[in-house]
Amino acid sequence: MKYFSLNEKAPDVSFRDAVVNGIAPDRGLYFPESITPLSQDFINNLDKYSNDEIAYEIIQQFVGDEIPEQELRTIVKDVLCFDFPVVPIEENIGSLELFHGPTMAFKDVGARFMARCLGYFNQQEKNDKDVTVLVATSGDTGGAVASGFLGVDGVNVVILYPSGKVSEVQEKQLTTLGQNITALEVDGAFDDCQDMVKTAFLDPSLKEYRTLTSANSINIARWLPQAFYFFFAYKQLKDTSKELVFSVPSGNFGNICAGMIAQKLGLPIKEFVTGTNVNRVVPAYLESGIYEPKPTIATISNAMDVGAPSNFIRIEKLHDFDIEKLRSNLKGFSYTDEEATAAMGHLHKKHQYVAEPHGAIGYLALKNYLKTAENTQGIFLETAHPVKFLDVLYPGVAETIELPKQIKAVIDQPKTAIKISDYKGLTDFLKS
Ligand SMILES: *Cc1c(COP(=O)(O)O)cnc(C)c1O
């Protein structure tokens, strides 16, 4: 499979190069040159296949012959070592729980897939120099990347996080793994971490020391495997006579965009709903037709605090850059922290369901959509386990949550992080 840059000023590349480079030299996002629907027979009989088989069928065309079949099947199996249940909440509403993986964030699937692809290429090419994955995190991404890449040969991971600004669980997930993972605790905000990472990628003085690559959500190997979830949900539907709608709480819009790939592959999805927090660039665009990125506003659903969603261009591409086409396939609603908290309270009291703020926004958006929809089954994506957001759950709920085994395994481990306060601190570390 070839990938082209959405800025159209860079050469087409292979799957391997798109994964290793992350972003095209013209700063554009990579996009597959074709998307071939899967057979209707396969889709109608999804429940007869294992998740591993389904995932292989989906991802195969995007990898092409660059990873041999047996190897790719092993990678997929290894990535998907946990469940993706749809939990019924109320009539016509289910929660697709994407948080049963090693770090309890939906980003586990993409991070694990990307790590194994990079590991495979590195091993094939017998590179004598390790690759260094450099990533800045505001919380969730770092843990998923650290765990996804743990122990992968030939790859080192360096994670920058803002000191005192990630939750205790998230910090432990970043700083206790050891091996090929190093955490740099930055005296600053998330934006400072992000700026340092961007500067490092363009810094020629680092070239002789490190081969740097990124693991953020614009990488195709993190983005495309997210299409799996929507098939796994469809497979669990008992009644397929209703029309199917997914509600996806969104920040960078990678997850929902992968859902639209699933739709292109033939999955019968009527349309998508997105819920955002007050960082509402996309819902505002759907309303007004004016696309206006904004500085981010901090909220309790902080993994969606994004003022300029990086994957939105891919969504536009999937709708031929035609806002009317987009409007007929995507509805958008946004919610304040108070509304998200009230929704968590409602879900807990009325349905005995513990949601965290991101999932709660997905639920609210879906409820809103269903007010005017008939004969429709809605599924919202619950993107993280509530234990990762203990300090912002509905009052009194945090105390009722038992620590899952994945969290128990890290919470009492000693933290190891290198403190840095400026860009020189980062380059000193990378050159050492
Ligand atoms: C990253 C993240 C999101 C947003 O996903 P996008 O693909 O960036 O839209 C939502 N919820 C949680 C918990 C996340 O970590």
Coordinates of N, CA, C and O in Angstrom, one line a residue, residues 189-333:
A189 N 4.6 23.2 31.6 CA 3.3 22.7 31.2 C 3.4 21.7 30.1 O 4.5 21.5 29.5
F190 N 2.3 21.1 29.7 CA 2.3 20.1 28.6 C 2.8 20.8 27.3 O 3.6 20.2 26.5
D191 N 2.4 22.0 27.1 CA 2.8 22.7 25.8 C 4.3 22.9 25.8 O 4.9 22.8 24.7
D192 N 5.0 23.0 27.0 CA 6.4 23.1 27.0 C 7.0 21.8 26.5 O 8.0 21.7 25.8
C193 N 6.4 20.7 27.0 CA 6.9 19.4 26.6 C 6.8 19.2 25.1 O 7.7 18.7 24.4
Q194 N 5.6 19.6 24.6 CA 5.3 19.4 23.2 C 6.3 20.3 22.4 O 6.8 19.8 21.4
D195 N 6.6 21.5 22.8 CA 7.5 22.3 22.1 C 8.9 21.7 22.0 O 9.6 21.8 21.0
M196 N 9.4 21.2 23.1 CA 10.7 20.6 23.2 C 10.8 19.4 22.2 O 11.8 19.3 21.5
V197 N 9.8 18.6 22.2 CA 9.8 17.5 21.3 C 9.8 17.9 19.8 O 10.6 17.4 19.0
K198 N 9.0 18.9 19.5 CA 9.0 19.4 18.1 C 10.4 20.0 17.7 O 10.9 19.8 16.6
T199 N 11.0 20.7 18.7 CA 12.3 21.3 18.4 C 13.4 20.2 18.2 O 14.2 20.3 17.3
A200 N 13.3 19.2 19.0 CA 14.2 18.1 18.9 C 14.2 17.4 17.5 O 15.2 17.0 17.0
F201 N 13.0 17.2 17.0 CA 12.8 16.6 15.7 C 13.5 17.3 14.6 O 14.0 16.8 13.6
L202 N 13.6 18.6 14.8 CA 14.2 19.5 13.7 C 15.7 19.8 14.0 O 16.3 20.6 13.3
D203 N 16.2 19.3 15.1 CA 17.5 19.7 15.6 C 18.6 18.9 14.9 O 18.8 17.7 15.2
P204 N 19.4 19.5 14.0 CA 20.4 18.7 13.3 C 21.5 18.2 14.2 O 22.2 17.1 14.0
S205 N 21.8 18.9 15.3 CA 22.9 18.4 16.2 C 22.6 17.1 16.9 O 23.4 16.5 17.5
L206 N 21.3 16.6 16.8 CA 21.0 15.4 17.5 C 21.1 14.2 16.6 O 21.2 13.0 17.0
K207 N 21.2 14.5 15.2 CA 21.3 13.4 14.2 C 22.3 12.3 14.5 O 22.1 11.1 14.3
E208 N 23.5 12.8 14.9 CA 24.6 11.8 15.0 C 24.4 10.9 16.3 O 25.0 9.9 16.5
Y209 N 23.5 11.4 17.2 CA 23.3 10.6 18.4 C 22.2 9.7 18.4 O 22.2 8.6 19.0
R210 N 21.1 10.1 17.7 CA 19.8 9.4 17.8 C 19.1 9.4 16.5 O 19.1 10.4 15.8
T211 N 18.4 8.3 16.2 CA 17.4 8.3 15.1 C 16.0 8.5 15.8 O 15.6 7.6 16.5
L212 N 15.5 9.7 15.6 CA 14.3 10.0 16.4 C 13.0 9.7 15.6 O 13.0 9.9 14.4
T213 N 12.0 9.2 16.3 CA 10.7 9.1 15.6 C 9.6 9.4 16.6 O 9.9 9.5 17.8
S214 N 8.4 9.7 16.2 CA 7.3 10.1 17.1 C 6.3 9.0 17.2 O 6.2 8.1 16.3
A215 N 5.5 9.0 18.2 CA 4.5 8.0 18.4 C 3.1 8.7 18.7 O 2.3 8.2 19.5
N216 N 2.9 9.8 18.1 CA 1.6 10.5 18.4 C 0.6 10.0 17.4 O 0.8 9.2 16.5
S217 N -0.7 10.5 17.6 CA -1.8 9.8 17.0 C -1.9 10.1 15.5 O -2.7 9.5 14.8
I218 N -1.0 10.9 14.9 CA -1.0 11.1 13.5 C -0.4 10.0 12.8 O -0.5 9.8 11.6
N219 N 0.4 9.2 13.5 CA 1.1 8.0 12.9 C 0.1 7.0 12.4 O -0.8 6.6 13.2
I220 N 0.2 6.6 11.1 CA -0.9 5.7 10.6 C -1.0 4.4 11.4 O -2.0 3.8 11.5
A221 N 0.2 3.9 12.0 CA 0.1 2.7 12.7 C -0.6 2.8 14.1 O -1.0 1.8 14.7
R222 N -0.7 4.0 14.5 CA -1.5 4.2 15.7 C -3.0 4.5 15.4 O -3.9 4.2 16.1
W223 N -3.2 5.1 14.2 CA -4.5 5.5 13.8 C -5.4 4.4 13.3 O -6.5 4.1 13.8
L224 N -4.9 3.7 12.2 CA -5.7 2.7 11.5 C -6.2 1.5 12.4 O -7.4 1.1 12.2
P225 N -5.4 1.0 13.3 CA -5.9 -0.2 14.1 C -7.2 0.2 14.9 O -7.9 -0.7 15.4
Q226 N -7.4 1.5 15.1 CA -8.6 1.9 15.9 C -9.9 1.5 15.2 O -11.0 1.5 15.7
A227 N -9.8 1.2 13.9 CA -11.0 0.8 13.1 C -11.5 -0.5 13.6 O -12.7 -0.9 13.5
F228 N -10.6 -1.3 14.3 CA -11.0 -2.6 14.8 C -12.2 -2.5 15.7 O -13.2 -3.3 15.7
Y229 N -12.2 -1.5 16.6 CA -13.2 -1.5 17.7 C -14.6 -1.5 17.1 O -15.5 -2.1 17.8
F230 N -14.8 -0.8 16.0 CA -16.2 -0.6 15.5 C -16.7 -2.0 15.0 O -17.9 -2.3 15.1
F231 N -15.8 -2.8 14.4 CA -16.2 -4.1 14.0 C -16.5 -5.0 15.2 O -17.4 -5.8 15.2
F232 N -15.6 -4.9 16.2 CA -15.8 -5.7 17.4 C -17.2 -5.4 18.1 O -17.8 -6.3 18.6
A233 N -17.6 -4.1 18.0 CA -18.9 -3.8 18.6 C -20.0 -4.4 17.7 O -21.0 -4.9 18.3
Y234 N -19.9 -4.2 16.4 CA -20.9 -4.7 15.5 C -21.1 -6.2 15.7 O -22.3 -6.7 15.7
K235 N -20.0 -6.9 15.9 CA -20.1 -8.4 16.1 C -20.9 -8.8 17.3 O -21.5 -9.8 17.3
Q236 N -21.0 -7.9 18.3 CA -21.7 -8.2 19.5 C -23.2 -7.8 19.5 O -23.9 -8.1 20.4
L237 N -23.6 -7.1 18.4 CA -25.0 -6.7 18.3 C -25.9 -7.9 18.1 O -25.7 -8.7 17.2
K238 N -26.9 -8.0 18.9 CA -27.9 -9.1 18.8 C -28.9 -8.7 17.7 O -29.3 -9.6 16.9
D239 N -29.3 -7.5 17.7 CA -30.4 -7.0 16.8 C -29.8 -6.1 15.7 O -29.6 -4.9 16.0
T240 N -29.6 -6.6 14.5 CA -29.0 -5.8 13.5 C -30.1 -5.1 12.6 O -29.8 -4.6 11.6
S241 N -31.3 -5.2 13.0 CA -32.4 -4.6 12.2 C -32.4 -3.0 12.4 O -33.0 -2.3 11.6
K242 N -31.9 -2.6 13.6 CA -31.9 -1.1 13.8 C -30.7 -0.5 13.1 O -29.7 -1.1 12.9
E243 N -30.8 0.8 12.9 CA -29.7 1.5 12.3 C -28.7 1.8 13.4 O -29.0 2.0 14.6
L244 N -27.4 1.7 13.1 CA -26.3 1.8 14.0 C -25.6 3.2 14.0 O -25.2 3.6 12.9
V245 N -25.5 3.8 15.2 CA -24.8 5.0 15.3 C -23.7 4.9 16.4 O -24.0 4.4 17.5
F246 N -22.5 5.5 16.1 CA -21.5 5.5 17.2 C -21.3 6.9 17.6 O -21.2 7.9 16.8
S247 N -21.2 7.1 19.0 CA -20.9 8.4 19.5 C -19.4 8.3 20.1 O -19.2 7.5 21.0
V248 N -18.6 9.2 19.6 CA -17.2 9.1 20.0 C -16.7 10.4 20.6 O -16.7 11.5 20.0
P249 N -16.3 10.3 21.9 CA -15.8 11.5 22.5 C -14.4 11.8 21.9 O -13.6 11.0 21.8
S250 N -14.3 13.1 21.5 CA -13.1 13.4 20.6 C -12.3 14.5 21.0 O -12.7 15.5 21.6
G251 N -11.0 14.4 20.7 CA -10.0 15.5 21.0 C -9.2 15.8 19.7 O -9.5 16.8 19.0
N252 N -8.4 14.8 19.3 CA -7.7 15.0 18.0 C -8.4 14.3 16.9 O -8.0 14.3 15.7
F253 N -9.5 13.7 17.2 CA -10.4 13.1 16.2 C -9.8 11.9 15.4 O -10.2 11.6 14.3
G254 N -8.8 11.3 16.0 CA -8.2 10.1 15.4 C -9.1 8.9 15.5 O -9.3 8.1 14.5
N255 N -9.7 8.7 16.7 CA -10.5 7.5 16.9 C -11.8 7.5 16.0 O -12.1 6.6 15.4
I256 N -12.5 8.7 16.0 CA -13.7 8.7 15.2 C -13.4 8.6 13.7 O -14.1 8.0 12.9
C257 N -12.2 9.1 13.3 CA -11.8 9.0 11.9 C -11.5 7.6 11.5 O -11.8 7.2 10.4
A258 N -11.0 6.8 12.5 CA -10.8 5.4 12.2 C -12.2 4.7 12.1 O -12.4 3.7 11.3
G259 N -13.2 5.2 12.8 CA -14.5 4.6 12.7 C -15.1 4.9 11.3 O -15.8 4.0 10.7
M260 N -14.7 6.0 10.7 CA -15.2 6.4 9.4 C -14.5 5.5 8.3 O -15.0 5.2 7.3
I261 N -13.2 5.0 8.7 CA -12.6 4.0 7.8 C -13.3 2.7 7.9 O -13.6 2.1 6.9
A262 N -13.8 2.3 9.1 CA -14.6 1.1 9.2 C -15.8 1.2 8.3 O -16.2 0.2 7.7
Q263 N -16.4 2.3 8.3 CA -17.6 2.6 7.5 C -17.3 2.4 6.0 O -18.0 1.8 5.3
K264 N -16.1 3.0 5.6 CA -15.7 2.9 4.2 C -15.4 1.4 3.9 O -15.5 1.0 2.7
L265 N -15.0 0.6 4.9 CA -14.7 -0.8 4.6 C -16.0 -1.6 4.5 O -15.9 -2.8 4.3
G266 N -17.1 -0.9 4.7 CA -18.4 -1.6 4.5 C -19.2 -1.9 5.7 O -20.3 -2.5 5.7
L267 N -18.7 -1.5 6.9 CA -19.5 -1.7 8.1 C -20.7 -0.8 8.1 O -20.6 0.4 7.8
P268 N -21.9 -1.4 8.3 CA -23.1 -0.6 8.1 C -23.4 0.4 9.3 O -24.2 0.1 10.2
I269 N -22.7 1.5 9.3 CA -22.9 2.5 10.3 C -23.6 3.6 9.6 O -23.3 4.1 8.6
K270 N -24.8 4.0 10.3 CA -25.6 5.1 9.7 C -24.9 6.4 9.7 O -24.7 7.1 8.7
E271 N -24.4 6.8 10.9 CA -23.6 8.0 11.0 C -22.9 8.1 12.3 O -23.1 7.2 13.1
F272 N -22.2 9.2 12.5 CA -21.3 9.3 13.7 C -21.8 10.5 14.4 O -22.3 11.5 13.9
V273 N -21.6 10.4 15.8 CA -21.9 11.6 16.6 C -20.6 11.8 17.3 O -19.9 10.9 17.8
T274 N -20.2 13.1 17.5 CA -19.0 13.4 18.3 C -19.4 14.2 19.5 O -20.2 15.2 19.3
G275 N -18.9 13.9 20.6 CA -19.0 14.8 21.8 C -17.7 15.4 22.1 O -16.7 14.7 22.1
T276 N -17.7 16.7 22.3 CA -16.4 17.3 22.7 C -16.7 18.1 24.1 O -17.9 18.3 24.4
N277 N -15.6 18.5 24.7 CA -15.8 19.4 25.8 C -15.8 20.8 25.3 O -16.1 21.0 24.1
V278 N -15.5 21.8 26.1 CA -15.7 23.2 25.5 C -14.7 23.5 24.5 O -14.8 24.6 23.8
N279 N -13.7 22.7 24.2 CA -12.9 22.9 23.1 C -13.7 22.3 21.9 O -13.6 21.2 21.5
R280 N -14.5 23.2 21.3 CA -15.6 22.8 20.4 C -15.4 23.2 18.9 O -16.3 23.6 18.2
V281 N -14.1 23.2 18.5 CA -13.8 23.6 17.1 C -14.7 22.9 16.1 O -15.2 23.5 15.2
V282 N -14.8 21.5 16.2 CA -15.5 20.8 15.2 C -17.0 21.0 15.3 O -17.7 21.3 14.2
P283 N -17.7 20.8 16.5 CA -19.1 21.2 16.5 C -19.4 22.6 16.0 O -20.4 22.8 15.2
A284 N -18.5 23.5 16.3 CA -18.8 24.9 15.8 C -18.7 25.0 14.3 O -19.4 25.7 13.6
Y285 N -17.7 24.2 13.7 CA -17.6 24.2 12.3 C -18.8 23.6 11.6 O -19.3 24.1 10.6
L286 N -19.3 22.5 12.2 CA -20.5 21.9 11.6 C -21.7 22.9 11.6 O -22.5 22.9 10.7
E287 N -21.8 23.7 12.7 CA -22.8 24.7 12.8 C -22.6 25.8 11.8 O -23.5 26.2 11.0
S288 N -21.4 26.4 11.8 CA -21.3 27.7 11.1 C -20.6 27.6 9.7 O -20.7 28.5 8.9
G289 N -19.9 26.4 9.5 CA -19.1 26.3 8.3 C -17.8 27.0 8.3 O -17.1 27.0 7.3
I290 N -17.5 27.6 9.5 CA -16.2 28.2 9.6 C -15.3 27.4 10.5 O -15.7 27.1 11.7
Y291 N -14.1 27.1 10.0 CA -13.2 26.2 10.8 C -12.1 27.1 11.5 O -11.3 27.7 10.8
E292 N -12.2 27.2 12.8 CA -11.4 28.1 13.5 C -10.7 27.5 14.7 O -11.3 27.4 15.8
P293 N -9.5 27.0 14.5 CA -8.7 26.5 15.6 C -8.5 27.5 16.7 O -8.4 28.7 16.4
K294 N -8.5 27.1 18.0 CA -8.5 28.0 19.1 C -7.4 27.5 20.1 O -7.1 26.3 20.1
P295 N -6.9 28.4 20.9 CA -6.1 27.9 22.0 C -6.9 27.0 22.9 O -8.1 27.1 23.1
T296 N -6.2 26.0 23.6 CA -7.0 25.0 24.3 C -7.4 25.6 25.7 O -6.7 26.4 26.3
I297 N -8.6 25.1 26.1 CA -9.1 25.4 27.4 C -9.0 24.2 28.3 O -9.4 23.1 27.8
A298 N -8.5 24.3 29.5 CA -8.4 23.1 30.4 C -9.7 22.6 30.9 O -10.6 23.5 31.3
T299 N -10.0 21.3 30.9 CA -11.2 20.8 31.4 C -11.0 19.5 32.1 O -9.8 19.0 32.2
I300 N -12.0 18.9 32.7 CA -11.8 17.6 33.4 C -11.7 16.4 32.5 O -11.2 15.4 32.9
S301 N -12.1 16.6 31.2 CA -11.8 15.5 30.2 C -10.6 16.0 29.5 O -10.6 16.3 28.3
N302 N -9.4 15.9 30.2 CA -8.2 16.6 29.6 C -7.6 15.9 28.4 O -6.8 16.6 27.7
A303 N -7.9 14.7 28.2 CA -7.4 14.0 27.0 C -8.0 14.6 25.7 O -7.6 14.2 24.6
M304 N -9.1 15.4 25.9 CA -9.7 16.0 24.8 C -9.6 17.5 24.7 O -10.3 18.2 24.0
D305 N -8.6 18.0 25.5 CA -8.3 19.4 25.5 C -7.5 19.7 24.3 O -6.2 19.9 24.4
V306 N -8.1 19.9 23.2 CA -7.4 20.1 21.9 C -8.1 21.2 21.2 O -9.3 21.2 20.9
G307 N -7.3 22.2 20.8 CA -7.9 23.4 20.1 C -7.7 23.3 18.6 O -8.3 24.1 17.9
A308 N -6.9 22.4 18.1 CA -6.6 22.3 16.7 C -6.4 20.8 16.4 O -5.3 20.3 16.3
P309 N -7.6 20.1 16.2 CA -7.5 18.6 16.1 C -6.7 18.1 14.9 O -7.1 18.4 13.8
S310 N -5.7 17.4 15.2 CA -4.7 17.0 14.1 C -5.3 16.1 13.0 O -5.0 16.2 11.9
N311 N -6.3 15.2 13.4 CA -6.8 14.3 12.4 C -8.0 14.8 11.6 O -8.5 14.1 10.7
F312 N -8.4 16.1 11.9 CA -9.6 16.6 11.2 C -9.4 16.6 9.7 O -10.4 16.3 8.9
I313 N -8.2 16.9 9.2 CA -8.0 16.9 7.8 C -8.3 15.6 7.1 O -8.8 15.5 6.0
R314 N -8.0 14.5 7.9 CA -8.3 13.1 7.3 C -9.8 13.0 7.2 O -10.3 12.3 6.3
I315 N -10.6 13.5 8.2 CA -12.0 13.4 8.1 C -12.5 14.2 6.9 O -13.4 13.7 6.2
E316 N -12.0 15.3 6.7 CA -12.4 16.1 5.5 C -12.1 15.4 4.2 O -12.9 15.3 3.3
K317 N -10.9 14.8 4.2 CA -10.6 14.0 3.0 C -11.6 12.9 2.7 O -12.0 12.6 1.6
L318 N -12.0 12.2 3.8 CA -12.9 11.1 3.7 C -14.3 11.6 3.2 O -15.1 10.8 2.7
H319 N -14.6 12.9 3.3 CA -15.8 13.4 2.8 C -15.6 14.4 1.7 O -16.3 15.4 1.5
D320 N -14.5 14.2 0.9 CA -14.2 14.9 -0.3 C -14.2 16.5 0.0 O -14.5 17.2 -0.9
F321 N -13.8 16.9 1.2 CA -13.7 18.3 1.5 C -15.0 19.0 1.3 O -15.0 20.2 0.9
D322 N -16.1 18.3 1.4 CA -17.4 18.8 1.2 C -18.2 18.9 2.5 O -18.6 17.8 3.0
I323 N -18.5 20.1 3.0 CA -19.1 20.2 4.3 C -20.5 19.6 4.4 O -20.9 19.0 5.4
E324 N -21.2 19.6 3.3 CA -22.6 19.0 3.3 C -22.5 17.5 3.4 O -23.3 16.9 4.2
K325 N -21.5 16.9 2.7 CA -21.3 15.4 2.9 C -21.0 15.1 4.3 O -21.4 14.1 4.9
L326 N -20.1 16.0 4.9 CA -19.7 15.7 6.3 C -20.9 15.9 7.2 O -21.1 15.1 8.1
R327 N -21.6 16.9 7.0 CA -22.8 17.2 7.9 C -23.8 16.0 7.9 O -24.5 15.8 8.9
S328 N -23.9 15.3 6.7 CA -24.8 14.2 6.7 C -24.3 12.9 7.3 O -25.0 12.0 7.5
N329 N -23.0 13.0 7.7 CA -22.4 11.8 8.3 C -21.9 12.0 9.7 O -21.5 11.1 10.4
L330 N -21.9 13.3 10.2 CA -21.4 13.6 11.5 C -22.2 14.7 12.2 O -22.4 15.7 11.6
K331 N -22.6 14.4 13.4 CA -23.3 15.4 14.2 C -22.4 15.7 15.4 O -21.8 14.8 15.9
G332 N -22.3 16.9 15.8 CA -21.4 17.3 16.9 C -22.1 18.1 18.0 O -22.9 19.0 17.7
F333 N -21.8 17.7 19.2 CA -22.3 18.4 20.4 C -21.2 18.7 21.4 O -20.3 17.8 21.4

